[in-house]
RNA sequence: GCCGGGAUGGCGGAAUCGGUAGACGCAGUGGACUCAAAAUCCACCGCUGGCAACAGUGUGGGGGUUCGACUCCCCCUCCCGGCACCA
C-alpha cells in the first residue's frame, strides 16, 4: 500500500472500477424497495459552479447511503438546455446557441464524472433535443384540446430601439440592457396554461407532502393565495347608461368607511375618463410606462388622479369619486378597488397625500383613533368592532361580512366570493432558443394546431441571434408551411415556450429514457414519484409549482398515476464567498477574486485588513454574498478538484454547513478537509498489517479499549440519527471524532487490532457516501472483502454502548456547580440523596435547606435553595 | 412593499423533547521534530478581572414565562431567498 495519499490516482482507479462494473446502472427490480434520488438538472452555462457541486454532492450522498441500506437506487442526470444565456453567448461570440450549448454539456459532463457521482448516465437527456421537446409540444396540444391552453394578451417589456421583448433581468433601472432605451410596456397576444383551474388542487395537496419543508409549503400556499371576500359593485350612470364598477375586498366589514374608489390605468373606466381629460390621459400613459415587475409596483411612489366620474355607494347611495391609481393591478381581482383610508395602510397614505376624507368605522375600546399617523391596529382583523356603520355597529369581522354580503346580495349588487392570487402561466417567449409552440397561422382557418403526426416541430440549430427580435421570424424554411386543415400556404408560430415547461416533467422522462413512441411508459410506474428531490431554495415557488401543476395535468390525461411528483424535498442553501473591491474616487468599482487577496491578522487571529496579492495595496471587504460573476467572488471547482481531489471537495461541501443553510467558502476549510483525508490514509497504512490479521470484533476489551469502542459506537449512533435529518456536517464531524478516537486507542493492548478492525470498517462505511473514492480503496487495501458499495450499512452495538456508572451535572439555583457520579440504574430518590451529599452541593447551598430538587434522568440535578 | 428564512467565539458551525453553550474543523499562541523551512505531532484557546485558585459575564437588541431559555411568547434591528420573461 502506498504511504502517501494520492487522490488523483485512487480517484481515477475507483471511477474506472465503477464504469467497468456498470455499478450505477439502474434496472427496474420489483423485488427491492426503490429510491429515486433526483437533483435539479443544471443549465449548461459553461462549467460547473460551486452551487452545482454542493447540490450534486448532497444527492450523491443520499444515493450512496440508500444503496447501502438496500434500496434499488436511481440517480439520473440531464441538461436544462434551452434558455437566454445561450442567446447572449451567441451575440457575444457569433456562435449558434446550439453549438455553444452542446460544447458546454460535453465539458460539464466530464466535470461531473470527475466528481465520482453515482449517476446512471444511460438515461441522460437534454431538453433542447427534438426527442425530448417533441413531448412538450405533444402535451401542449392535449392541453389545447382540453381548454387548458389558450390565447390572450399579456404585458411585456418592449425595447423600442432593438424592437424586441426583454426579460425582466434585461431591464436595468427601466432601460434596455444593450440599448439603454427607456423600456415600454406593450400588450401582445400570448399563450397561457390554465394553472388557476388547478389552484384548489395545488393548495389542497400540499397537505399530502409531509416530506417537504414547511417553509416551502407556506410560500406556495401564500403564492396561490386563496382569499375569501366579497365581490360587489358600485352602480353609476354614464353616457345615459346604467353601469356597475365591480371590486373585490377581503374587508367588507369596512365598507361603510369607503371614501373613494381607485381603478388601474388599463381599466375601461380610466380610458373613458381620459377621453376628454388630457391631463388624465397623460397620467394614464405615465402609468403604462415603467416596470412590469411586482416588486417595482409595490415599492414605487403611489400616485393617483381623480377621473371626475362618480359612482354610488351600494349601501348608502353616497356619491363616491373614482380615481386612477398607479398601484392598482389590472391583472388581479377586478382591476378596481374600494378605498377605506381609515383601515388600509396604503389607502391611508394615499388619502393623506391627496387630502381625501378618512372615516373611522372600526374601533378597539381603549385605543384612540387619530388621523396623524397610521397605527397597526387600524387593520386589526381579530379585535375590531364596527362603529359609525349604522345597523352593523358592534359586529366583528366575520359577522359584519356576513351581514353586509347578505344585504348586497339582496340588492343584486354582490356576493361572497373566493379569489386567488395565482395567475395563469404565460408560456410564450418571443425568443429563438426554446421549444417551438406547435401552432400554424392560416389566413383562412386561423390558428391551427400542428397534427401529432407532424411532431416534433424542429427548431433549426444554426441560427445566431443578434438581439433584435426573434431570428425565427426571418427563417422562411421554418416559417413557411401548409395549413394542416386547408392545405393553403401558412405561417408557423415563432414564439417558443418558457423553459419552465421543459423542467416541469423531465423527472418522468428519465424513467422512460429512449422511448420514441410515448412521452412516458410503464417504467414510470416503478420509479415515480421521485423519493428525494434536491435543489436550490430559489426554486421554492415557480419551478416546483409548475412541476406540480404539470403532473396533475398528466394524471388527468391518464399518463401517470401519481398526484405529486416529489415525495420529499430538500432545499439547499446558496454558496457564498467574501466580496473584495476598490472604489476609486472617480470611476467604477472593481471587484477582486478572493483567490487574489491576502488577509491580514493580528496575533490573536483577529482580521485587521486585506490586501491585493499583486500590488500589496489594501482592498475593501464588501461582506459575504452569493458567488457570482458580477461580484467576481466565484471559486472554480475544477481548480479545487485538480489540487485536492474530488473527495476533499465533496467532504468540505458536506462539512462546512448543513445542506439547508447557506455555505460560506473557506480555503482553509478545504485544507482542513484535505488534512483529515491524509490522516485517514496514513493511519490506515500504519495499522494495515495488524488490522488484516485481527478478528472482526474485539473479544473482551479492557476498560481503556472499551471506552474507545463506546466512543465509536456512540458516534455511529449519532451519525445515523443525523443522516436521517440530512445533517451531513455532523456526520462528517462524527467521522473525524472516530478517527481521533482510533488514533488514541492504546496500541499495546492485546485486543487493539480487533478494535481497530471493527472501528475502521465502521468509519469507512459511514464515510463512503461522502468520500467514496478513498473509502473504496481503503476497504480493498485493508482486506474487508468485496466492494464497499455492497457492504451493509453499519449499526451500533448496544453492548458496546452500555455503562455502569454515569455522570450527572450538578446545579445549585440553576448554576453549574459540579458533577456527580451515580450508578446507571439509580432511582430518582437515590440521585437526589447523592446530589445533596456531594461536596459541591454543600459548598454552594451555604447551609440553606433545599426548597426543591429537580432531577432530569441521565442529565442533571438542580438544587433550588 | 409583500411572502419565506436566518443571526451562537477571531471564522464555519454543534447543542435530538426547555436541562453542562461553544462538539468537530479553521485561524491563532506556545512547544517537539528539522541546519532551516514545509509537512507532521503535542498542548492551550468565548469575553472581562486575577499570578493562580476562582469570580463575573455570554447565543443580534429589548422585555416576558420557567427551578432552568440558543431553544417557548411579545416587540425591534440587520442580513439572505422569492415576487410570475434569469435559471
PDB file of C-alpha atoms in Angstrom, chain A residues 429-695:
ATOM      1  CA  UNK A 429     -41.445  33.756 -25.281  1.00  0.00           C
ATOM      2  CA  UNK A 430     -40.528  35.899 -28.240  1.00  0.00           C
ATOM      3  CA  UNK A 431     -37.183  34.155 -28.441  1.00  0.00           C
ATOM      4  CA  UNK A 432     -35.336  31.698 -30.605  1.00  0.00           C
ATOM      5  CA  UNK A 433     -33.588  29.233 -28.260  1.00  0.00           C
ATOM      6  CA  UNK A 434     -36.607  27.392 -26.892  1.00  0.00           C
ATOM      7  CA  UNK A 435     -39.172  24.757 -27.744  1.00  0.00           C
ATOM      8  CA  UNK A 436     -41.364  25.878 -30.696  1.00  0.00           C
ATOM      9  CA  UNK A 437     -45.039  26.235 -29.883  1.00  0.00           C
ATOM     10  CA  UNK A 438     -46.727  23.778 -32.312  1.00  0.00           C
ATOM     11  CA  UNK A 439     -49.234  26.085 -33.982  1.00  0.00           C
ATOM     12  CA  UNK A 440     -49.759  27.261 -37.528  1.00  0.00           C
ATOM     13  CA  UNK A 441     -51.410  30.508 -38.575  1.00  0.00           C
ATOM     14  CA  UNK A 442     -53.580  30.247 -41.659  1.00  0.00           C
ATOM     15  CA  UNK A 443     -55.320  33.228 -43.222  1.00  0.00           C
ATOM     16  CA  UNK A 444     -58.423  31.194 -43.843  1.00  0.00           C
ATOM     17  CA  UNK A 445     -58.558  28.799 -40.867  1.00  0.00           C
ATOM     18  CA  UNK A 446     -56.996  30.952 -38.172  1.00  0.00           C
ATOM     19  CA  UNK A 447     -54.719  29.327 -35.625  1.00  0.00           C
ATOM     20  CA  UNK A 448     -54.421  25.600 -36.314  1.00  0.00           C
ATOM     21  CA  UNK A 449     -52.639  23.037 -34.127  1.00  0.00           C
ATOM     22  CA  UNK A 450     -49.838  21.029 -35.739  1.00  0.00           C
ATOM     23  CA  UNK A 451     -51.107  17.432 -36.167  1.00  0.00           C
ATOM     24  CA  UNK A 452     -49.455  14.855 -33.871  1.00  0.00           C
ATOM     25  CA  UNK A 453     -48.087  13.076 -36.922  1.00  0.00           C
ATOM     26  CA  UNK A 454     -46.015  16.156 -37.822  1.00  0.00           C
ATOM     27  CA  UNK A 455     -44.375  16.465 -34.390  1.00  0.00           C
ATOM     28  CA  UNK A 456     -41.843  17.496 -33.417  1.00  0.00           C
ATOM     29  CA  UNK A 457     -41.751  20.981 -34.878  1.00  0.00           C
ATOM     30  CA  UNK A 458     -37.973  21.075 -35.085  1.00  0.00           C
ATOM     31  CA  UNK A 459     -36.057  24.209 -34.150  1.00  0.00           C
ATOM     32  CA  UNK A 460     -33.291  24.996 -36.661  1.00  0.00           C
ATOM     33  CA  UNK A 461     -29.978  24.764 -34.794  1.00  0.00           C
ATOM     34  CA  UNK A 462     -27.883  27.097 -36.924  1.00  0.00           C
ATOM     35  CA  UNK A 463     -29.416  30.486 -36.090  1.00  0.00           C
ATOM     36  CA  UNK A 464     -27.274  33.191 -34.498  1.00  0.00           C
ATOM     37  CA  UNK A 465     -29.477  35.759 -32.732  1.00  0.00           C
ATOM     38  CA  UNK A 466     -28.339  39.375 -32.885  1.00  0.00           C
ATOM     39  CA  UNK A 467     -30.525  40.888 -30.197  1.00  0.00           C
ATOM     40  CA  UNK A 468     -33.110  42.452 -32.481  1.00  0.00           C
ATOM     41  CA  UNK A 469     -36.193  40.304 -32.462  1.00  0.00           C
ATOM     42  CA  UNK A 470     -36.614  36.595 -32.992  1.00  0.00           C
ATOM     43  CA  UNK A 471     -34.425  35.149 -35.796  1.00  0.00           C
ATOM     44  CA  UNK A 472     -37.107  32.515 -36.461  1.00  0.00           C
ATOM     45  CA  UNK A 473     -39.266  35.288 -37.909  1.00  0.00           C
ATOM     46  CA  UNK A 474     -36.667  35.680 -40.692  1.00  0.00           C
ATOM     47  CA  UNK A 475     -36.255  31.960 -41.451  1.00  0.00           C
ATOM     48  CA  UNK A 476     -38.517  31.043 -44.335  1.00  0.00           C
ATOM     49  CA  UNK A 477     -37.531  27.351 -44.104  1.00  0.00           C
ATOM     50  CA  UNK A 478     -39.004  27.385 -40.596  1.00  0.00           C
ATOM     51  CA  UNK A 479     -41.863  29.810 -41.177  1.00  0.00           C
ATOM     52  CA  UNK A 480     -43.417  28.584 -44.383  1.00  0.00           C
ATOM     53  CA  UNK A 481     -45.694  25.585 -44.184  1.00  0.00           C
ATOM     54  CA  UNK A 482     -49.010  24.261 -45.409  1.00  0.00           C
ATOM     55  CA  UNK A 483     -52.140  24.692 -43.330  1.00  0.00           C
ATOM     56  CA  UNK A 484     -52.967  21.261 -41.922  1.00  0.00           C
ATOM     57  CA  UNK A 485     -56.690  21.991 -42.405  1.00  0.00           C
ATOM     58  CA  UNK A 486     -56.986  23.522 -45.875  1.00  0.00           C
ATOM     59  CA  UNK A 487     -53.540  22.978 -47.341  1.00  0.00           C
ATOM     60  CA  UNK A 488     -53.065  26.651 -48.202  1.00  0.00           C
ATOM     61  CA  UNK A 489     -49.808  28.484 -47.570  1.00  0.00           C
ATOM     62  CA  UNK A 490     -49.492  29.236 -43.877  1.00  0.00           C
ATOM     63  CA  UNK A 491     -47.020  30.513 -41.334  1.00  0.00           C
ATOM     64  CA  UNK A 492     -45.620  28.830 -38.259  1.00  0.00           C
ATOM     65  CA  UNK A 493     -45.878  30.373 -34.821  1.00  0.00           C
ATOM     66  CA  UNK A 494     -42.454  31.792 -33.922  1.00  0.00           C
ATOM     67  CA  UNK A 495     -42.923  32.078 -30.166  1.00  0.00           C
ATOM     68  CA  UNK A 496     -41.149  29.419 -28.138  1.00  0.00           C
ATOM     69  CA  UNK A 497     -42.032  28.012 -24.747  1.00  0.00           C
ATOM     70  CA  UNK A 498     -40.918  29.228 -21.322  1.00  0.00           C
ATOM     71  CA  UNK A 499     -38.058  26.984 -20.171  1.00  0.00           C
ATOM     72  CA  UNK A 500     -40.057  26.169 -17.050  1.00  0.00           C
ATOM     73  CA  UNK A 501     -42.114  23.942 -19.383  1.00  0.00           C
ATOM     74  CA  UNK A 502     -39.006  21.870 -20.137  1.00  0.00           C
ATOM     75  CA  UNK A 503     -38.229  21.376 -16.476  1.00  0.00           C
ATOM     76  CA  UNK A 504     -41.809  20.590 -15.461  1.00  0.00           C
ATOM     77  CA  UNK A 505     -41.673  16.930 -16.381  1.00  0.00           C
ATOM     78  CA  UNK A 506     -38.050  15.838 -17.074  1.00  0.00           C
ATOM     79  CA  UNK A 507     -38.055  13.664 -13.948  1.00  0.00           C
ATOM     80  CA  UNK A 508     -40.623  11.394 -15.618  1.00  0.00           C
ATOM     81  CA  UNK A 509     -38.676  11.217 -18.849  1.00  0.00           C
ATOM     82  CA  UNK A 510     -35.596   9.788 -17.095  1.00  0.00           C
ATOM     83  CA  UNK A 511     -37.774   6.806 -16.240  1.00  0.00           C
ATOM     84  CA  UNK A 512     -38.864   6.468 -19.901  1.00  0.00           C
ATOM     85  CA  UNK A 513     -35.464   7.030 -21.472  1.00  0.00           C
ATOM     86  CA  UNK A 514     -35.197   6.097 -25.127  1.00  0.00           C
ATOM     87  CA  UNK A 515     -38.911   5.648 -25.791  1.00  0.00           C
ATOM     88  CA  UNK A 516     -39.732   7.412 -29.077  1.00  0.00           C
ATOM     89  CA  UNK A 517     -43.345   6.184 -29.162  1.00  0.00           C
ATOM     90  CA  UNK A 518     -44.632   7.731 -25.967  1.00  0.00           C
ATOM     91  CA  UNK A 519     -43.957  10.605 -23.602  1.00  0.00           C
ATOM     92  CA  UNK A 520     -43.762   8.222 -20.645  1.00  0.00           C
ATOM     93  CA  UNK A 521     -44.064   4.466 -20.316  1.00  0.00           C
ATOM     94  CA  UNK A 522     -44.673   1.753 -17.716  1.00  0.00           C
ATOM     95  CA  UNK A 523     -41.202   2.192 -16.156  1.00  0.00           C
ATOM     96  CA  UNK A 524     -42.593   5.413 -14.672  1.00  0.00           C
ATOM     97  CA  UNK A 525     -44.896   3.260 -12.545  1.00  0.00           C
ATOM     98  CA  UNK A 526     -41.853   1.692 -10.934  1.00  0.00           C
ATOM     99  CA  UNK A 527     -39.669   4.744 -10.334  1.00  0.00           C
ATOM    100  CA  UNK A 528     -42.064   7.656  -9.802  1.00  0.00           C
ATOM    101  CA  UNK A 529     -42.769   9.679  -7.802  1.00  0.00           C
ATOM    102  CA  UNK A 530     -39.306  10.956  -7.012  1.00  0.00           C
ATOM    103  CA  UNK A 531     -38.434   9.865  -3.467  1.00  0.00           C
ATOM    104  CA  UNK A 532     -35.991  12.655  -2.835  1.00  0.00           C
ATOM    105  CA  UNK A 533     -35.695  15.866  -4.810  1.00  0.00           C
ATOM    106  CA  UNK A 534     -32.802  18.224  -4.108  1.00  0.00           C
ATOM    107  CA  UNK A 535     -32.308  21.733  -5.366  1.00  0.00           C
ATOM    108  CA  UNK A 536     -31.786  25.362  -4.564  1.00  0.00           C
ATOM    109  CA  UNK A 537     -34.186  27.252  -2.330  1.00  0.00           C
ATOM    110  CA  UNK A 538     -34.525  29.828  -5.124  1.00  0.00           C
ATOM    111  CA  UNK A 539     -36.812  27.339  -6.893  1.00  0.00           C
ATOM    112  CA  UNK A 540     -39.170  27.061  -3.928  1.00  0.00           C
ATOM    113  CA  UNK A 541     -42.105  28.560  -5.794  1.00  0.00           C
ATOM    114  CA  UNK A 542     -42.087  28.703  -9.594  1.00  0.00           C
ATOM    115  CA  UNK A 543     -40.346  25.536 -10.793  1.00  0.00           C
ATOM    116  CA  UNK A 544     -41.880  23.382  -8.087  1.00  0.00           C
ATOM    117  CA  UNK A 545     -45.374  24.797  -8.574  1.00  0.00           C
ATOM    118  CA  UNK A 546     -45.247  24.369 -12.358  1.00  0.00           C
ATOM    119  CA  UNK A 547     -43.995  20.786 -11.965  1.00  0.00           C
ATOM    120  CA  UNK A 548     -46.813  20.008  -9.564  1.00  0.00           C
ATOM    121  CA  UNK A 549     -49.333  21.507 -11.995  1.00  0.00           C
ATOM    122  CA  UNK A 550     -47.894  19.633 -14.981  1.00  0.00           C
ATOM    123  CA  UNK A 551     -48.049  16.380 -13.023  1.00  0.00           C
ATOM    124  CA  UNK A 552     -51.716  16.887 -12.224  1.00  0.00           C
ATOM    125  CA  UNK A 553     -52.454  17.545 -15.893  1.00  0.00           C
ATOM    126  CA  UNK A 554     -50.588  14.372 -16.896  1.00  0.00           C
ATOM    127  CA  UNK A 555     -52.510  12.487 -14.251  1.00  0.00           C
ATOM    128  CA  UNK A 556     -55.844  13.765 -15.589  1.00  0.00           C
ATOM    129  CA  UNK A 557     -54.779  12.718 -19.085  1.00  0.00           C
ATOM    130  CA  UNK A 558     -54.143   9.219 -17.734  1.00  0.00           C
ATOM    131  CA  UNK A 559     -50.393   9.382 -18.419  1.00  0.00           C
ATOM    132  CA  UNK A 560     -49.243   8.912 -14.829  1.00  0.00           C
ATOM    133  CA  UNK A 561     -50.907   7.581 -11.709  1.00  0.00           C
ATOM    134  CA  UNK A 562     -49.402   9.842  -9.052  1.00  0.00           C
ATOM    135  CA  UNK A 563     -50.647  13.240  -7.848  1.00  0.00           C
ATOM    136  CA  UNK A 564     -47.414  14.778  -6.709  1.00  0.00           C
ATOM    137  CA  UNK A 565     -44.029  14.414  -8.431  1.00  0.00           C
ATOM    138  CA  UNK A 566     -41.713  14.845  -5.433  1.00  0.00           C
ATOM    139  CA  UNK A 567     -42.393  12.946  -2.207  1.00  0.00           C
ATOM    140  CA  UNK A 568     -39.583  14.539  -0.260  1.00  0.00           C
ATOM    141  CA  UNK A 569     -37.831  17.803  -0.942  1.00  0.00           C
ATOM    142  CA  UNK A 570     -34.542  19.165   0.290  1.00  0.00           C
ATOM    143  CA  UNK A 571     -33.867  22.805  -0.483  1.00  0.00           C
ATOM    144  CA  UNK A 572     -30.194  23.534  -0.287  1.00  0.00           C
ATOM    145  CA  UNK A 573     -28.811  26.947   0.616  1.00  0.00           C
ATOM    146  CA  UNK A 574     -26.661  29.071  -1.648  1.00  0.00           C
ATOM    147  CA  UNK A 575     -22.852  29.026  -1.755  1.00  0.00           C
ATOM    148  CA  UNK A 576     -21.370  32.323  -0.610  1.00  0.00           C
ATOM    149  CA  UNK A 577     -17.943  33.896  -0.637  1.00  0.00           C
ATOM    150  CA  UNK A 578     -16.435  37.148   0.520  1.00  0.00           C
ATOM    151  CA  UNK A 579     -16.536  40.121  -1.859  1.00  0.00           C
ATOM    152  CA  UNK A 580     -13.477  42.363  -2.229  1.00  0.00           C
ATOM    153  CA  UNK A 581     -13.421  45.634  -4.092  1.00  0.00           C
ATOM    154  CA  UNK A 582     -11.822  49.002  -4.602  1.00  0.00           C
ATOM    155  CA  UNK A 583     -13.728  52.121  -5.375  1.00  0.00           C
ATOM    156  CA  UNK A 584     -11.539  54.774  -6.897  1.00  0.00           C
ATOM    157  CA  UNK A 585     -12.554  58.368  -6.202  1.00  0.00           C
ATOM    158  CA  UNK A 586     -13.622  58.570  -9.803  1.00  0.00           C
ATOM    159  CA  UNK A 587     -14.703  55.644 -11.874  1.00  0.00           C
ATOM    160  CA  UNK A 588     -16.372  52.317 -11.366  1.00  0.00           C
ATOM    161  CA  UNK A 589     -15.987  49.823  -8.576  1.00  0.00           C
ATOM    162  CA  UNK A 590     -13.650  46.984  -9.449  1.00  0.00           C
ATOM    163  CA  UNK A 591     -14.057  43.598  -7.806  1.00  0.00           C
ATOM    164  CA  UNK A 592     -11.210  41.233  -6.955  1.00  0.00           C
ATOM    165  CA  UNK A 593     -11.398  37.490  -6.717  1.00  0.00           C
ATOM    166  CA  UNK A 594     -10.761  36.273  -3.140  1.00  0.00           C
ATOM    167  CA  UNK A 595      -8.029  33.994  -4.521  1.00  0.00           C
ATOM    168  CA  UNK A 596      -6.034  37.127  -5.389  1.00  0.00           C
ATOM    169  CA  UNK A 597      -6.486  38.705  -1.959  1.00  0.00           C
ATOM    170  CA  UNK A 598      -4.362  38.118   1.140  1.00  0.00           C
ATOM    171  CA  UNK A 599      -5.931  38.548   4.581  1.00  0.00           C
ATOM    172  CA  UNK A 600      -4.081  40.234   7.441  1.00  0.00           C
ATOM    173  CA  UNK A 601      -4.493  39.147  11.086  1.00  0.00           C
ATOM    174  CA  UNK A 602      -3.204  40.362  14.437  1.00  0.00           C
ATOM    175  CA  UNK A 603      -1.586  37.892  16.854  1.00  0.00           C
ATOM    176  CA  UNK A 604      -4.944  36.955  18.378  1.00  0.00           C
ATOM    177  CA  UNK A 605      -6.246  35.881  14.997  1.00  0.00           C
ATOM    178  CA  UNK A 606      -8.488  38.924  14.534  1.00  0.00           C
ATOM    179  CA  UNK A 607      -8.817  40.207  10.993  1.00  0.00           C
ATOM    180  CA  UNK A 608      -7.112  43.555  10.554  1.00  0.00           C
ATOM    181  CA  UNK A 609      -7.429  44.008   6.815  1.00  0.00           C
ATOM    182  CA  UNK A 610      -6.917  42.625   3.345  1.00  0.00           C
ATOM    183  CA  UNK A 611      -4.514  43.455   0.514  1.00  0.00           C
ATOM    184  CA  UNK A 612      -4.312  42.531  -3.133  1.00  0.00           C
ATOM    185  CA  UNK A 613      -1.507  39.978  -3.602  1.00  0.00           C
ATOM    186  CA  UNK A 614      -0.282  41.562  -6.826  1.00  0.00           C
ATOM    187  CA  UNK A 615       0.331  45.088  -5.520  1.00  0.00           C
ATOM    188  CA  UNK A 616       0.171  44.763  -1.723  1.00  0.00           C
ATOM    189  CA  UNK A 617      -2.310  47.633  -1.509  1.00  0.00           C
ATOM    190  CA  UNK A 618      -5.453  47.347   0.648  1.00  0.00           C
ATOM    191  CA  UNK A 619      -8.819  46.287  -0.720  1.00  0.00           C
ATOM    192  CA  UNK A 620     -12.183  46.763   0.953  1.00  0.00           C
ATOM    193  CA  UNK A 621     -14.440  43.941   2.042  1.00  0.00           C
ATOM    194  CA  UNK A 622     -17.981  44.072   0.707  1.00  0.00           C
ATOM    195  CA  UNK A 623     -19.210  41.371   3.059  1.00  0.00           C
ATOM    196  CA  UNK A 624     -20.360  37.889   2.120  1.00  0.00           C
ATOM    197  CA  UNK A 625     -22.504  37.274  -0.937  1.00  0.00           C
ATOM    198  CA  UNK A 626     -23.695  34.609  -3.354  1.00  0.00           C
ATOM    199  CA  UNK A 627     -20.920  33.528  -5.700  1.00  0.00           C
ATOM    200  CA  UNK A 628     -21.474  35.442  -8.917  1.00  0.00           C
ATOM    201  CA  UNK A 629     -19.708  36.707 -11.998  1.00  0.00           C
ATOM    202  CA  UNK A 630     -20.696  40.294 -11.298  1.00  0.00           C
ATOM    203  CA  UNK A 631     -19.029  40.313  -7.867  1.00  0.00           C
ATOM    204  CA  UNK A 632     -16.065  38.234  -9.071  1.00  0.00           C
ATOM    205  CA  UNK A 633     -16.209  36.060  -5.960  1.00  0.00           C
ATOM    206  CA  UNK A 634     -16.609  32.630  -7.522  1.00  0.00           C
ATOM    207  CA  UNK A 635     -14.307  29.673  -6.911  1.00  0.00           C
ATOM    208  CA  UNK A 636     -13.765  27.303  -9.839  1.00  0.00           C
ATOM    209  CA  UNK A 637     -14.493  23.721  -8.789  1.00  0.00           C
ATOM    210  CA  UNK A 638     -12.086  22.454 -11.445  1.00  0.00           C
ATOM    211  CA  UNK A 639      -9.072  24.016  -9.734  1.00  0.00           C
ATOM    212  CA  UNK A 640     -10.251  22.574  -6.425  1.00  0.00           C
ATOM    213  CA  UNK A 641     -10.568  19.054  -7.847  1.00  0.00           C
ATOM    214  CA  UNK A 642      -7.202  19.270  -9.542  1.00  0.00           C
ATOM    215  CA  UNK A 643      -5.423  20.453  -6.421  1.00  0.00           C
ATOM    216  CA  UNK A 644      -7.064  18.298  -3.737  1.00  0.00           C
ATOM    217  CA  UNK A 645      -9.187  15.684  -5.496  1.00  0.00           C
ATOM    218  CA  UNK A 646     -12.917  15.081  -5.628  1.00  0.00           C
ATOM    219  CA  UNK A 647     -13.138  13.538  -2.155  1.00  0.00           C
ATOM    220  CA  UNK A 648     -11.763  16.674  -0.477  1.00  0.00           C
ATOM    221  CA  UNK A 649     -14.166  18.861  -2.466  1.00  0.00           C
ATOM    222  CA  UNK A 650     -17.068  16.613  -1.509  1.00  0.00           C
ATOM    223  CA  UNK A 651     -16.030  16.373   2.138  1.00  0.00           C
ATOM    224  CA  UNK A 652     -15.650  20.118   2.517  1.00  0.00           C
ATOM    225  CA  UNK A 653     -19.031  20.739   0.884  1.00  0.00           C
ATOM    226  CA  UNK A 654     -20.708  18.425   3.377  1.00  0.00           C
ATOM    227  CA  UNK A 655     -18.714  19.502   6.401  1.00  0.00           C
ATOM    228  CA  UNK A 656     -18.895  23.283   6.073  1.00  0.00           C
ATOM    229  CA  UNK A 657     -22.599  23.661   6.901  1.00  0.00           C
ATOM    230  CA  UNK A 658     -25.880  21.750   6.925  1.00  0.00           C
ATOM    231  CA  UNK A 659     -27.472  21.402   3.457  1.00  0.00           C
ATOM    232  CA  UNK A 660     -30.415  23.756   4.033  1.00  0.00           C
ATOM    233  CA  UNK A 661     -28.227  26.637   5.178  1.00  0.00           C
ATOM    234  CA  UNK A 662     -26.026  28.917   3.132  1.00  0.00           C
ATOM    235  CA  UNK A 663     -22.445  27.706   2.806  1.00  0.00           C
ATOM    236  CA  UNK A 664     -19.530  30.068   3.148  1.00  0.00           C
ATOM    237  CA  UNK A 665     -16.474  29.308   1.120  1.00  0.00           C
ATOM    238  CA  UNK A 666     -13.216  28.902   3.024  1.00  0.00           C
ATOM    239  CA  UNK A 667      -9.856  27.957   1.529  1.00  0.00           C
ATOM    240  CA  UNK A 668      -8.510  26.938   4.907  1.00  0.00           C
ATOM    241  CA  UNK A 669     -11.608  24.831   5.495  1.00  0.00           C
ATOM    242  CA  UNK A 670     -10.724  22.943   2.323  1.00  0.00           C
ATOM    243  CA  UNK A 671      -7.175  22.499   3.653  1.00  0.00           C
ATOM    244  CA  UNK A 672      -8.612  21.058   6.848  1.00  0.00           C
ATOM    245  CA  UNK A 673     -10.743  18.583   4.921  1.00  0.00           C
ATOM    246  CA  UNK A 674      -7.721  17.504   2.892  1.00  0.00           C
ATOM    247  CA  UNK A 675      -5.676  17.108   6.083  1.00  0.00           C
ATOM    248  CA  UNK A 676      -8.332  14.819   7.516  1.00  0.00           C
ATOM    249  CA  UNK A 677      -8.296  12.540   4.466  1.00  0.00           C
ATOM    250  CA  UNK A 678      -4.488  12.447   4.527  1.00  0.00           C
ATOM    251  CA  UNK A 679      -4.614  11.458   8.204  1.00  0.00           C
ATOM    252  CA  UNK A 680      -7.152   8.750   7.468  1.00  0.00           C
ATOM    253  CA  UNK A 681      -4.933   7.381   4.714  1.00  0.00           C
ATOM    254  CA  UNK A 682      -1.721   7.347   6.782  1.00  0.00           C
ATOM    255  CA  UNK A 683      -3.480   5.842   9.768  1.00  0.00           C
ATOM    256  CA  UNK A 684      -4.872   3.036   7.624  1.00  0.00           C
ATOM    257  CA  UNK A 685      -1.414   2.452   6.102  1.00  0.00           C
ATOM    258  CA  UNK A 686       0.196   2.361   9.542  1.00  0.00           C
ATOM    259  CA  UNK A 687      -2.168  -0.182  11.094  1.00  0.00           C
ATOM    260  CA  UNK A 688      -2.892  -2.165   7.922  1.00  0.00           C
ATOM    261  CA  UNK A 689      -0.926  -5.307   8.726  1.00  0.00           C
ATOM    262  CA  UNK A 690      -2.178  -5.581  12.294  1.00  0.00           C
ATOM    263  CA  UNK A 691      -5.749  -4.978  11.194  1.00  0.00           C
ATOM    264  CA  UNK A 692      -5.634  -7.567   8.412  1.00  0.00           C
ATOM    265  CA  UNK A 693      -4.513 -10.229  10.875  1.00  0.00           C
ATOM    266  CA  UNK A 694      -7.101  -9.350  13.543  1.00  0.00           C
ATOM    267  CA  UNK A 695     -10.544 -10.855  14.236  1.00  0.00           C
TER     268      UNK A 695
END
